PDB file of C-alpha atoms in Angstrom:
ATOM      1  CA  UNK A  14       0.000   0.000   0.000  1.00 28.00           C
ATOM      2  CA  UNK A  15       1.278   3.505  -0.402  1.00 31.00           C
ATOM      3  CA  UNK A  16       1.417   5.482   2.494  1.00 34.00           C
ATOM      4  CA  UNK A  17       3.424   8.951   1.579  1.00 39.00           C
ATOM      5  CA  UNK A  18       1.559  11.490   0.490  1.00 41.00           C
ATOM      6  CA  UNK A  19       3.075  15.278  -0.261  1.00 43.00           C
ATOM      7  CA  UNK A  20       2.851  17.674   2.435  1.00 44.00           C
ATOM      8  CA  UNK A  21       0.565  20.646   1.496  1.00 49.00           C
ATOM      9  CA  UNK A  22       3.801  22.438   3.034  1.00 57.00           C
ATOM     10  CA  UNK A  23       5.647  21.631   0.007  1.00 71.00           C
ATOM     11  CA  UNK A  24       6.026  21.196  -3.658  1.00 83.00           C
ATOM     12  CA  UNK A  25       5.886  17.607  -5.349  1.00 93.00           C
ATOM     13  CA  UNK A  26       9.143  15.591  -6.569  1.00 95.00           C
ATOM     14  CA  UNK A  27       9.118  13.179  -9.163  1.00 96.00           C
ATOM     15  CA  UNK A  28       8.733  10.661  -6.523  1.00 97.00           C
ATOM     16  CA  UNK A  29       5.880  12.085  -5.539  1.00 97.00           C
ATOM     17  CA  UNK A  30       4.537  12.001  -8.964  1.00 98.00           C
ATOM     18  CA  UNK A  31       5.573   8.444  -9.620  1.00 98.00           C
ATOM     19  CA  UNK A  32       3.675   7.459  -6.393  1.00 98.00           C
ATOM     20  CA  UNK A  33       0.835   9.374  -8.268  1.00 98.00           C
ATOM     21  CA  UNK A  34       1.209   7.833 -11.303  1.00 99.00           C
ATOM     22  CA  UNK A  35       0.625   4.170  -9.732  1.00 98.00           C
ATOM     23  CA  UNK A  36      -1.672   5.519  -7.401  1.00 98.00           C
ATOM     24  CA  UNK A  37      -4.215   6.278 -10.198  1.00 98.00           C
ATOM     25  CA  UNK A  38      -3.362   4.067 -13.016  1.00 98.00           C
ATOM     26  CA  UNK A  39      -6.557   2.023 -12.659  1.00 98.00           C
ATOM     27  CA  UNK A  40      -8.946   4.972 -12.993  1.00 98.00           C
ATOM     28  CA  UNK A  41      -7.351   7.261 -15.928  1.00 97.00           C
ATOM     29  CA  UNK A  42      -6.606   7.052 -19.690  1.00 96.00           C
ATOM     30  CA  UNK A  43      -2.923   7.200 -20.731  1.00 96.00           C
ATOM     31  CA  UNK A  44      -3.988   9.835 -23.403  1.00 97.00           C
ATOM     32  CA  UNK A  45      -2.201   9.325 -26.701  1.00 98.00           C
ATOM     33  CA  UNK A  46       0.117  11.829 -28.584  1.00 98.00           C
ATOM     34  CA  UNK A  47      -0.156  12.790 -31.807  1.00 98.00           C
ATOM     35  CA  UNK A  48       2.738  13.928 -34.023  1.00 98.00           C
ATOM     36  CA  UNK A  49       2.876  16.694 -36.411  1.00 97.00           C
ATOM     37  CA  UNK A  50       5.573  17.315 -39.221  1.00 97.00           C
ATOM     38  CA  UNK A  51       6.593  20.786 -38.647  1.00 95.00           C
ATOM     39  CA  UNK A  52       7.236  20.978 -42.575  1.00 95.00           C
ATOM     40  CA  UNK A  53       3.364  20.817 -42.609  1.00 96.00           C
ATOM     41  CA  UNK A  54       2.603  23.560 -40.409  1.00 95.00           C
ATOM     42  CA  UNK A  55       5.186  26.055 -41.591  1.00 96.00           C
ATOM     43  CA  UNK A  56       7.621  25.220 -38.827  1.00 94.00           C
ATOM     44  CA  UNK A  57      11.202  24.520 -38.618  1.00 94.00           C
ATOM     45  CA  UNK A  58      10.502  21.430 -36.070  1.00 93.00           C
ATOM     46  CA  UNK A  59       7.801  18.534 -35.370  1.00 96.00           C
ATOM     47  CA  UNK A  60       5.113  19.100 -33.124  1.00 97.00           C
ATOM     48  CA  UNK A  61       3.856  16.726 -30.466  1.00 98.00           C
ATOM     49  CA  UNK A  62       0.025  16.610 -29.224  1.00 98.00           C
ATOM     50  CA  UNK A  63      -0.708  14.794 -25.817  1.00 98.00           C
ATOM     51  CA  UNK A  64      -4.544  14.908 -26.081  1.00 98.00           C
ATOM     52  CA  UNK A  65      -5.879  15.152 -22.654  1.00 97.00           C
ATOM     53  CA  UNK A  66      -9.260  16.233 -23.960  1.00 96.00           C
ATOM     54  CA  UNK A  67      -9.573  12.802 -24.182  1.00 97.00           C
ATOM     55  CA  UNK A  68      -9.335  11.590 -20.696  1.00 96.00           C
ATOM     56  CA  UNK A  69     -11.850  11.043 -17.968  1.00 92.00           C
ATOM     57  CA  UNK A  70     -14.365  13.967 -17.847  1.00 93.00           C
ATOM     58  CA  UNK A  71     -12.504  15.534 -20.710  1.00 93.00           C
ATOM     59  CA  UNK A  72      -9.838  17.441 -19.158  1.00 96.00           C
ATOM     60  CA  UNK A  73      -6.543  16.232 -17.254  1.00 97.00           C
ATOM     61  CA  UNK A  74      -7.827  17.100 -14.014  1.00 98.00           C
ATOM     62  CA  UNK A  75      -9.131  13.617 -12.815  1.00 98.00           C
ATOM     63  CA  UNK A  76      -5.368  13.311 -12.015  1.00 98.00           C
ATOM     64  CA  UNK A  77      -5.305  15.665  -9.357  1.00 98.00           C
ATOM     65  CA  UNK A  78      -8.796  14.798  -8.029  1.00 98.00           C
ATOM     66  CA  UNK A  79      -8.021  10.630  -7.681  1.00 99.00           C
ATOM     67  CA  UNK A  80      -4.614  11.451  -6.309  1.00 98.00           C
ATOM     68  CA  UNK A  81      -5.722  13.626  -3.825  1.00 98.00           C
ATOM     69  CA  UNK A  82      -9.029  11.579  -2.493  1.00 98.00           C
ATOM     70  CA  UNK A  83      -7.044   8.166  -2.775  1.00 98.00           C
ATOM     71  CA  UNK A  84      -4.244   9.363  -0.858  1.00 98.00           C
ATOM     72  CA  UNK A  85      -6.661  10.596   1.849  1.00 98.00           C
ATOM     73  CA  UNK A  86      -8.333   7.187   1.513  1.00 97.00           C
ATOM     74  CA  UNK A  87      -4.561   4.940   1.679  1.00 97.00           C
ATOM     75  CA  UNK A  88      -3.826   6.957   5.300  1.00 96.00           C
ATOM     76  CA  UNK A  89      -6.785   6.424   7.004  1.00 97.00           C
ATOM     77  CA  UNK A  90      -7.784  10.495   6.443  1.00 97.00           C
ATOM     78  CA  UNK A  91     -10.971  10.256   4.279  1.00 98.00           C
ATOM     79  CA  UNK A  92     -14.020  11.433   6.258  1.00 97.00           C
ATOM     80  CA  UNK A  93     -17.295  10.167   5.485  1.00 97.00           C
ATOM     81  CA  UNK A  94     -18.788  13.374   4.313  1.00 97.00           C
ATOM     82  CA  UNK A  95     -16.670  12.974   1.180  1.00 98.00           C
ATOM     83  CA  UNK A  96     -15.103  16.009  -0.584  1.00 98.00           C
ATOM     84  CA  UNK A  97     -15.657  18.958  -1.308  1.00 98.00           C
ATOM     85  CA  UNK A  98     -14.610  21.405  -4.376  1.00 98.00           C
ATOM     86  CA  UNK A  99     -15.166  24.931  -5.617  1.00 97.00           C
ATOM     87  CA  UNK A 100     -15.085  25.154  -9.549  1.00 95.00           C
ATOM     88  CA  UNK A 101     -15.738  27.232 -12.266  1.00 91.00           C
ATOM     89  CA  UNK A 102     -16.647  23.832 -14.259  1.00 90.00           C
ATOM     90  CA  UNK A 103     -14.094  21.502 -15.248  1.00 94.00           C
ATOM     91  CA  UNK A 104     -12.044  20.685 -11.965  1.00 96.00           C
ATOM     92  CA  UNK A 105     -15.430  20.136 -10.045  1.00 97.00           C
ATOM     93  CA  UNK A 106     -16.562  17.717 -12.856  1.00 97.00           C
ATOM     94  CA  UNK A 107     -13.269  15.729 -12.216  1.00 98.00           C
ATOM     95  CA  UNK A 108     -14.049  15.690  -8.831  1.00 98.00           C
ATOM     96  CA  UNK A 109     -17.295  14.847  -9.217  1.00 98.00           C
ATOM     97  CA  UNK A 110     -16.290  12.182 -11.408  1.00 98.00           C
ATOM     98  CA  UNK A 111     -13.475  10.926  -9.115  1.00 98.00           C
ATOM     99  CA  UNK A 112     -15.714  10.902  -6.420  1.00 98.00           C
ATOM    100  CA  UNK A 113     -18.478   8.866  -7.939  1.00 98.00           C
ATOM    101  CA  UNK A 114     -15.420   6.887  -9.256  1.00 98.00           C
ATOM    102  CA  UNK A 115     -14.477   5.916  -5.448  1.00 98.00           C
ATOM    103  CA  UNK A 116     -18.187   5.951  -4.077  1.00 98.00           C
ATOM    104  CA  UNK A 117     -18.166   8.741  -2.260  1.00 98.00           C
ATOM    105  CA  UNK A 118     -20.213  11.895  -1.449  1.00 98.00           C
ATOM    106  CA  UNK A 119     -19.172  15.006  -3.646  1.00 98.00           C
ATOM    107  CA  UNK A 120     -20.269  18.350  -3.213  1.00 98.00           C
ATOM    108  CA  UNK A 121     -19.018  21.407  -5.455  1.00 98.00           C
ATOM    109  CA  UNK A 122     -19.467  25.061  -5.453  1.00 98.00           C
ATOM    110  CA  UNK A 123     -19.729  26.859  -8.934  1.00 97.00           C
ATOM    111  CA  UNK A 124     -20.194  30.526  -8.945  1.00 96.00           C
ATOM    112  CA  UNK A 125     -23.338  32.122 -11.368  1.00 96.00           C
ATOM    113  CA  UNK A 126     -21.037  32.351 -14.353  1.00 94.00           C
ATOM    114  CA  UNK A 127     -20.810  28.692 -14.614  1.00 95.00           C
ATOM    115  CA  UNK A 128     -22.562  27.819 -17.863  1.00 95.00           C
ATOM    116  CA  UNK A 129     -25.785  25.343 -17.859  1.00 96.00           C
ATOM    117  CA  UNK A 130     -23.814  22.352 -19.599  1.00 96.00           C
ATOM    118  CA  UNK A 131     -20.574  22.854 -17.328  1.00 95.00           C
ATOM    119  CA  UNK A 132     -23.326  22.200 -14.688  1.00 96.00           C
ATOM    120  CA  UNK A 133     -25.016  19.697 -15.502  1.00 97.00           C
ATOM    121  CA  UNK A 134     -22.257  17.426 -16.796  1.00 96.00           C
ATOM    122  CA  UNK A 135     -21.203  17.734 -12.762  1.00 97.00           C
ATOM    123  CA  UNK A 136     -24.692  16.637 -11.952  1.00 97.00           C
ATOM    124  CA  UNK A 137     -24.371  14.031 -14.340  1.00 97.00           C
ATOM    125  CA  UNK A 138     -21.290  12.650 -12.250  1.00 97.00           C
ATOM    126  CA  UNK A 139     -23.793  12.304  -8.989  1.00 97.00           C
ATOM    127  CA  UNK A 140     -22.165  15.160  -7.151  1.00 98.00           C
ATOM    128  CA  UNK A 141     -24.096  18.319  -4.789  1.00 97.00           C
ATOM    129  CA  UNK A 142     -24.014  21.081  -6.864  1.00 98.00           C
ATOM    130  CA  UNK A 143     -24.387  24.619  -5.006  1.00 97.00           C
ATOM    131  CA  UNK A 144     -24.113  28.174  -6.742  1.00 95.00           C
ATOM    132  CA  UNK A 145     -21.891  30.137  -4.204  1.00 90.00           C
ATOM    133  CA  UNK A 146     -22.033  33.559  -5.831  1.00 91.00           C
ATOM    134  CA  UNK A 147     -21.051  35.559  -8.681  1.00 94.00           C
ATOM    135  CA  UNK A 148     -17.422  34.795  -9.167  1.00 94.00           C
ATOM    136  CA  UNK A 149     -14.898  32.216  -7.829  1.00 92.00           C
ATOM    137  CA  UNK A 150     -13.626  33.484  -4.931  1.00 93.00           C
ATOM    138  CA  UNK A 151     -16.925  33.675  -4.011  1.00 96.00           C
ATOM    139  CA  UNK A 152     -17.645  30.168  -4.687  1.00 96.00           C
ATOM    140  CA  UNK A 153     -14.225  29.232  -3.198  1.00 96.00           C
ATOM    141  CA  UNK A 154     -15.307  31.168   0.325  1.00 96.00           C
ATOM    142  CA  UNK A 155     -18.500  29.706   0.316  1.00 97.00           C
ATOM    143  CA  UNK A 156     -16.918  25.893   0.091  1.00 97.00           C
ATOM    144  CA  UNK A 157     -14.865  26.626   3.123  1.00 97.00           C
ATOM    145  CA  UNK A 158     -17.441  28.003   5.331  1.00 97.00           C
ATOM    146  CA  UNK A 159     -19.607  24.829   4.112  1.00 97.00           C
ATOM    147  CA  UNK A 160     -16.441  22.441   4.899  1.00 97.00           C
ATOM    148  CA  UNK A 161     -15.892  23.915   8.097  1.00 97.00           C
ATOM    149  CA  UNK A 162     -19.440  22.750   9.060  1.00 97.00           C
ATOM    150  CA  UNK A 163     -19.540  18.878   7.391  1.00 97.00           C
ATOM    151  CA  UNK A 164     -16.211  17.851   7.908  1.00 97.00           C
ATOM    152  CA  UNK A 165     -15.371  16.946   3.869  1.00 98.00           C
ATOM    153  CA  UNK A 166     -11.902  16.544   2.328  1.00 98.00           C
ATOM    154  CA  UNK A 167     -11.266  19.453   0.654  1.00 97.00           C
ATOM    155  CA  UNK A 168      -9.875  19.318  -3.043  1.00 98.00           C
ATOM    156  CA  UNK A 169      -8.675  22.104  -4.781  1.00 96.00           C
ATOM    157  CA  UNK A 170      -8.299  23.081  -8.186  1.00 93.00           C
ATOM    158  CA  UNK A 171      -4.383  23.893  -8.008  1.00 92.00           C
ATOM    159  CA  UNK A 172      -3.187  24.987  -4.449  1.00 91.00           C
ATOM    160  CA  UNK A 173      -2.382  21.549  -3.271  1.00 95.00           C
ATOM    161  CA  UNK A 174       0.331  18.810  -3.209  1.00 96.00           C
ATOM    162  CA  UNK A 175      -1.689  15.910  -3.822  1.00 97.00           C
ATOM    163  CA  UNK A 176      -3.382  17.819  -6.973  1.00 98.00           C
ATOM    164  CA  UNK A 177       0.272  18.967  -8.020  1.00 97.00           C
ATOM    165  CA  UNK A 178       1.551  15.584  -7.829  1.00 98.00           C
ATOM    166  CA  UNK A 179      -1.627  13.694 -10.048  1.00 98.00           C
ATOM    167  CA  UNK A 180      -1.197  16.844 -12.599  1.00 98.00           C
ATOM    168  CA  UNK A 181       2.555  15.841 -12.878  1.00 98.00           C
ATOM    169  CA  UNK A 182       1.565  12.590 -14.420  1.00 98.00           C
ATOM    170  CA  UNK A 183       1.190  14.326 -17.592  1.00 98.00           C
ATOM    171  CA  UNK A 184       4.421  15.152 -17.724  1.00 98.00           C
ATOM    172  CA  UNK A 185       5.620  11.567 -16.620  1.00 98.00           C
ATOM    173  CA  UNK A 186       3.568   9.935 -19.646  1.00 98.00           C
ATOM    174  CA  UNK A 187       4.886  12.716 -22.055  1.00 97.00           C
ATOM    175  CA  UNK A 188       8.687  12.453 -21.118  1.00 97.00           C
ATOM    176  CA  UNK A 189       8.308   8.477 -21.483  1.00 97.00           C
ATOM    177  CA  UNK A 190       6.589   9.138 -24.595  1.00 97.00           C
ATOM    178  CA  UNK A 191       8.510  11.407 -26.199  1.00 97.00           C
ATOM    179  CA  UNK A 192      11.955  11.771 -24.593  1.00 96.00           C
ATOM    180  CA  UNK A 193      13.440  13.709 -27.310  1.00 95.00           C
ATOM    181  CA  UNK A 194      11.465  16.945 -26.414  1.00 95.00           C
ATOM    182  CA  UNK A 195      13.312  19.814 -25.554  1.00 96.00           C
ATOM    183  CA  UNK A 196      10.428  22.539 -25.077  1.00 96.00           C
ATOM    184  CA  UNK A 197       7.131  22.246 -23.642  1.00 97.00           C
ATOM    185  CA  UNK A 198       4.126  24.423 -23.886  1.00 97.00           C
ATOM    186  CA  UNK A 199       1.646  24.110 -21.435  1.00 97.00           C
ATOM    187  CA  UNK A 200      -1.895  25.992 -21.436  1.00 94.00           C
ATOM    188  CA  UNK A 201      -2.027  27.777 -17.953  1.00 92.00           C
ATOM    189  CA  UNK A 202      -5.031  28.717 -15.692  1.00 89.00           C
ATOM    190  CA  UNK A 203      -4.877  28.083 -12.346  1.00 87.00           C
ATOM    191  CA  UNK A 204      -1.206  26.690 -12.525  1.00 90.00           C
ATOM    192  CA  UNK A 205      -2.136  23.518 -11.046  1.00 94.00           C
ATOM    193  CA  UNK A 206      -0.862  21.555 -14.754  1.00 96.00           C
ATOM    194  CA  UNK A 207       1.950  23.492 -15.362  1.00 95.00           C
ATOM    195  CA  UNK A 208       2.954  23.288 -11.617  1.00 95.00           C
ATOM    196  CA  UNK A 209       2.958  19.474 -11.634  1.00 97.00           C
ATOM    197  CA  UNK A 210       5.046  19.256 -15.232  1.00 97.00           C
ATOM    198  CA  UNK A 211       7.236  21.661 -13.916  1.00 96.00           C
ATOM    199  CA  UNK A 212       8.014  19.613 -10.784  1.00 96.00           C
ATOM    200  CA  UNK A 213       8.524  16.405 -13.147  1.00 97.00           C
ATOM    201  CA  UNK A 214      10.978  18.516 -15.804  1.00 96.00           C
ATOM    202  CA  UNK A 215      12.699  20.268 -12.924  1.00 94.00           C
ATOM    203  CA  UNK A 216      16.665  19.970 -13.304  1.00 90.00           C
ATOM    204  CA  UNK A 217      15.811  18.475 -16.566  1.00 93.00           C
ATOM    205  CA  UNK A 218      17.075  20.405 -19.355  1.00 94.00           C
ATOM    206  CA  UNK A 219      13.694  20.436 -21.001  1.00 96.00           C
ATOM    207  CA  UNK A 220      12.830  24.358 -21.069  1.00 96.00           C
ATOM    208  CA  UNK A 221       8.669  24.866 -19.688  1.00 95.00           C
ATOM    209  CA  UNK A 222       6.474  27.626 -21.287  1.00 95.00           C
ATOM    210  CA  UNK A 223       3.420  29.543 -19.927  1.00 93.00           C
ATOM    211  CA  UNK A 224       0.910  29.751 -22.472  1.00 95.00           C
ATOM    212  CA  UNK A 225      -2.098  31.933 -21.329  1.00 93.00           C
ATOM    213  CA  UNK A 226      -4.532  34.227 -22.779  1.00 91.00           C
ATOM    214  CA  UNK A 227      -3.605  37.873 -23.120  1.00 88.00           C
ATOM    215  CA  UNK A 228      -7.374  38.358 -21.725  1.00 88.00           C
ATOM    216  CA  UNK A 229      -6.128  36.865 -18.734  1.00 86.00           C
ATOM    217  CA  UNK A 230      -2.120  36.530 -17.755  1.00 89.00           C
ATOM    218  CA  UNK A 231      -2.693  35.357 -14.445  1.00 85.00           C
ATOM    219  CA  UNK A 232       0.822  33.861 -13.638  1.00 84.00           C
ATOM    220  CA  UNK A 233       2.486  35.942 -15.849  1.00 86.00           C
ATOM    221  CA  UNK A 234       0.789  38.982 -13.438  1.00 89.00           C
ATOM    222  CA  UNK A 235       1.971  37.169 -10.992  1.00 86.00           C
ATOM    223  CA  UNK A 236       5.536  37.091 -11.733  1.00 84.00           C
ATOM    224  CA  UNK A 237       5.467  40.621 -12.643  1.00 89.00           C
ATOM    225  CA  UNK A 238       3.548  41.728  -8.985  1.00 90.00           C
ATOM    226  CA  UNK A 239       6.127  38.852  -6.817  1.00 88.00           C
ATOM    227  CA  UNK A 240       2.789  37.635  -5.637  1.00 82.00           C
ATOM    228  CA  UNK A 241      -0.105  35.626  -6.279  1.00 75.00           C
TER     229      UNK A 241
END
């Protein structure tokens, strides 16, 4: 049994992400890649896909969610109320998903902006949905007062070592996969994905890039500012 999990005081390893990697194996795909002659797009090199549109719930964020709740589960830490998430839509369906997964309780806060099919594919998974106001900070504050009263494992979308670690699988199955990369590009958000690859490609001469939308730079704000 595996019984070392991260500490939320601290940033994954690759150990921690190989743990990950076994940890979950049963419940995710090992998305395929798909390879692109850079002669055919214009470009002086090949590019490589790894398609995580096509895993569970149809982002790569059932990584983070199984990692986290099975971890809780391995050391004896997983209460019965189940977890508990706040989401603008895709991280709270992989929880949801996880959860019903696992057969356990789920509940996730969305805020208003959440979009009618983003919440009702998280119904679809069996999970509690609640509206916890107009943004996600909102929704975020509302999950916490709600976990402070039932007790649930809390999962979060990117601010934790167990999510980190599952999100780092990518990475894991991409390096295997296609060892002669020498520069990633990863779509940013939250951070939680680029986080975890960047704690598997860490010391490893592979050079990580940002990629985020110019109507929202949130890391590369944050760089800029020193803070979060």
């Amino acid at each position: 049994m595996i019984d070392e999990i991260p500490s939320p005081g601290r940033a994954p390893g690759q150990d921690d992400i190989r743990r990950a990697a076994q940890r979950i194996a049963p419940h995710i795909r090992a998305t395929p890649l798909l390879r692109l002659a850079g002669a055919d797009l214009g470009l002086p090199h090949d590019v490589v896909l790894k398609l995580e549109q096509l895993q569970a719930s149809g982002s790569f964020k059932p990584r983070g969610a199984f990692n986290t709740i099975l971890s809780a589960r391995e050391n004896g830490i997983l209460p019965p109320a189940g977890v508990i998430a706040a989401s603008g839509g895709n991280h709270g369906a992989a929880v949801a998903y996880a959860a019903r997964a696992l057969g356990i309780p789920a509940e996730i806060f969305v805020p208003e902006i959440t979009g009618a099919a983003k919440r009702a594919r998280i119904e679809s998974y069996g999970a509690r949905l609640m509206v916890g106001g107009a943004d996600y900070e909102a929704a975020r504050q509302a999950s916490v007062a709600r976990q402070a009263e039932s007790g649930a494992l809390p999962v979060h979308a990117y601010d934790q070592a167990e999510v980190l670690a599952g999100q780092g699988t990518v990475a894991l199955e991409f390096a295997a996969a296609a060892p002669e990369l020498t520069h990633v590009l990863v779509a940013t958000g939250g951070g939680g994905l680029i986080g975890g690859m960047a704690a598997w490609y860490a010391d490893s001469g592979v050079q990580l890039v940002s990629v985020e939308p110019e109507g929202c730079p949130t890391l590369a704000t944050a760089l800029r500012e020193g803070r979060p």
